[in-house]
Every structure is written in C-alpha cells, then in structure tokens.
Amino acid sequence: MLNKKIGVIVGSLRKESYNRKIAKLLMTLVPADFQIEEIAIGDLPIYNQDFDDENNVPLSWVTFRERVKNFDAILFVTPEYNRSVPAVLKNALDVASRPYGKNVWDGKPGAIVSVSPGGLSAFGANHHLRQSLVFLNIPTLQQPEAYIGNVATLFDDSGTFNSERTRQFLQKFMDAFVAWIEINSSKKS
Ligand SMILES: Cc1cc2nc3c(=O)[nH]c(=O)nc-3n(C[C@H](O)[C@H](O)[C@H](O)COP(=O)(O)O)c2cc1C
C-alpha cells in the first residue's frame, strides 16, 4: 500500500471553473489508498521578497508553505491566460519556492492537466508551467500529456460530465501519475 497524499492546485478562481470540474473528476480516479485534495491558492498576497527579508511573512504564505510540504505529490490543473500560466498559479509557485533555499516543491513528483474551452487545449500554459517546474525540481510526468480542449462539450446541459472517452483517458493519465509517484518516491528513499 502506497498511502500517498496528492495535492491538487487549480489555476482558476472562477466559481464555475471548468478546470476545477475536471480536477474534481481527477480526484475520483486515484486508488483507495491515496489521499487527494485541493490546495487553495486564492488568498496568497502577490509575492514580494521584502516580506521574507524583513521577517514580515503573511500568515497565508506560512500556512500554504506548510501545507505544500505535507503532500507527497502535486497535480496541477490549469487554464491558459494569454498563452501562459494564470498569474494566481505562478504566484503560488513563487510563494512556496521561497525564501531562497526553502523551496517546498523540491523533489515532489508532479503532473499537469491543461484545460480550455478552446481548441488549442491550453498547450501554452501546460508548457510554460513545465518550464517553472524544471527549476523548482518537480519531476513532472511526461507521458501521457493531458491537453483537454473544447471542455464545454464534455458537460451536458445539467453540468454533468458526459464523455466516457475522456474519462477513460483521464483514468489512464492518473494511473500513469500514480506509477510516476511510486518511481520517484522510491528514488528519494
Ligand atoms: C485573461 C484571460 C486570458 C485568456 N487567455 C486564453 C488563452 O490564451 N488561451 C485559451 O485557450 N483561453 C484563454 N482564456 C479563456 C479561458 O480558457 C477560459 O476563460 C476558461 O474558462 C478558463 O478556465 P476556467 O473555466 O477553469 O476558469 C483567457 C481568459 C482570460 C480571463
């Protein structure tokens, strides 16, 4: 039994966020011995190094850093804003990467799902995010890649997810992520 904890970071604060809907679906696709829950990022003040340097750290940063530290792996589910990562997600990455030398993302296996109502499936955000994760030392699942485009078509009029084909793909994706967590956790121990 692995019994690992996966934290889910959603790059949208919108009430009706498609990304969060997909994230909620992904959370149902892990083995029973895994815990998986969202880590909220909406209340983090924009990163300002003075707060760290002057020992005037916002409580929400302290809580967030501690919370990230307690997860074994991180799943990112993100929209694309202007062909890149939404500021709220980049801010969360920055906050938990500092102060210098105390990057709490370090070594945690990660995976990315990008989601868009458009046809390009937030490819730009997916790959800009990968660039930051290299530096943060989050070993990130490479295959399968998960680009969910035309997401509105995956829900029926009552808001219920209605694509068995996509659900099966997402199950494969999560199975690969679980295996990835196992490989990378055993490397660390
Ligand atoms: C500031 C802004 C920039 C956007 N830029 C893009 C973009 O570059 N590519 C894209 O596919 N969608 C873009 N969109 C549309 C989002 O994909 C859409 O709002 C989507 O629903 C956001 O995800 P959510 O439903 O999880 O909130 C943008 C939306 C906003 C608000």
PDB file of C-alpha atoms and ligand atoms in Angstrom, residues 12 14 16-20 79-84 115-118 122, ligand 1:
ATOM      1  CA  SER A  12      -8.550  29.273 -11.760  1.00  0.00           C
ATOM      2  CA  ARG A  14     -13.717  31.203 -11.056  1.00  0.00           C
ATOM      3  CA  GLU A  16     -17.878  27.785 -12.378  1.00  0.00           C
ATOM      4  CA  SER A  17     -14.304  26.889 -13.379  1.00  0.00           C
ATOM      5  CA  TYR A  18     -14.033  24.081 -15.902  1.00  0.00           C
ATOM      6  CA  ASN A  19     -10.571  23.366 -14.557  1.00  0.00           C
ATOM      7  CA  ARG A  20     -11.958  22.735 -11.082  1.00  0.00           C
ATOM      8  CA  PRO A  79      -6.283  27.095 -17.796  1.00  0.00           C
ATOM      9  CA  GLU A  80      -4.252  29.263 -20.148  1.00  0.00           C
ATOM     10  CA  TYR A  81      -4.245  33.035 -19.821  1.00  0.00           C
ATOM     11  CA  ASN A  82      -2.805  34.870 -22.792  1.00  0.00           C
ATOM     12  CA  ARG A  83      -0.886  31.795 -23.905  1.00  0.00           C
ATOM     13  CA  SER A  84       0.720  31.321 -20.488  1.00  0.00           C
ATOM     14  CA  VAL A 115      -7.958  22.653 -19.816  1.00  0.00           C
ATOM     15  CA  SER A 116      -9.571  25.137 -22.190  1.00  0.00           C
ATOM     16  CA  PRO A 117     -12.897  25.811 -23.873  1.00  0.00           C
ATOM     17  CA  GLY A 118     -10.762  26.453 -26.964  1.00  0.00           C
ATOM     18  CA  ALA A 122      -4.110  25.422 -23.134  1.00  0.00           C
TER      19      ALA A 122
HETATM   20  C1  LIG B   1      -7.235  36.959 -19.007  1.00  0.00           C
HETATM   21  C2  LIG B   1      -7.682  35.763 -19.824  1.00  0.00           C
HETATM   22  C3  LIG B   1      -6.864  35.297 -20.823  1.00  0.00           C
HETATM   23  C4  LIG B   1      -7.234  34.158 -21.551  1.00  0.00           C
HETATM   24  N1  LIG B   1      -6.361  33.646 -22.486  1.00  0.00           N
HETATM   25  C5  LIG B   1      -6.615  32.444 -23.036  1.00  0.00           C
HETATM   26  C6  LIG B   1      -5.633  31.783 -23.828  1.00  0.00           C
HETATM   27  O1  LIG B   1      -4.534  32.277 -24.060  1.00  0.00           O
HETATM   28  N2  LIG B   1      -5.920  30.553 -24.314  1.00  0.00           N
HETATM   29  C7  LIG B   1      -7.130  29.936 -24.062  1.00  0.00           C
HETATM   30  O2  LIG B   1      -7.333  28.816 -24.521  1.00  0.00           O
HETATM   31  N3  LIG B   1      -8.092  30.551 -23.332  1.00  0.00           N
HETATM   32  C8  LIG B   1      -7.852  31.773 -22.805  1.00  0.00           C
HETATM   33  N4  LIG B   1      -8.787  32.373 -21.992  1.00  0.00           N
HETATM   34  C9  LIG B   1     -10.112  31.743 -21.831  1.00  0.00           C
HETATM   35  C10 LIG B   1     -10.075  30.687 -20.743  1.00  0.00           C
HETATM   36  O3  LIG B   1      -9.600  29.473 -21.305  1.00  0.00           O
HETATM   37  C11 LIG B   1     -11.473  30.489 -20.190  1.00  0.00           C
HETATM   38  O4  LIG B   1     -11.885  31.658 -19.535  1.00  0.00           O
HETATM   39  C12 LIG B   1     -11.561  29.281 -19.287  1.00  0.00           C
HETATM   40  O5  LIG B   1     -12.911  29.022 -18.976  1.00  0.00           O
HETATM   41  C13 LIG B   1     -10.749  29.495 -18.019  1.00  0.00           C
HETATM   42  O6  LIG B   1     -10.734  28.331 -17.243  1.00  0.00           O
HETATM   43  P1  LIG B   1     -11.794  28.088 -16.070  1.00  0.00           P
HETATM   44  O7  LIG B   1     -13.106  27.734 -16.733  1.00  0.00           O
HETATM   45  O8  LIG B   1     -11.221  26.952 -15.288  1.00  0.00           O
HETATM   46  O9  LIG B   1     -11.911  29.355 -15.265  1.00  0.00           O
HETATM   47  C14 LIG B   1      -8.461  33.519 -21.279  1.00  0.00           C
HETATM   48  C15 LIG B   1      -9.292  34.023 -20.267  1.00  0.00           C
HETATM   49  C16 LIG B   1      -8.903  35.125 -19.538  1.00  0.00           C
HETATM   50  C17 LIG B   1      -9.798  35.612 -18.411  1.00  0.00           C
END
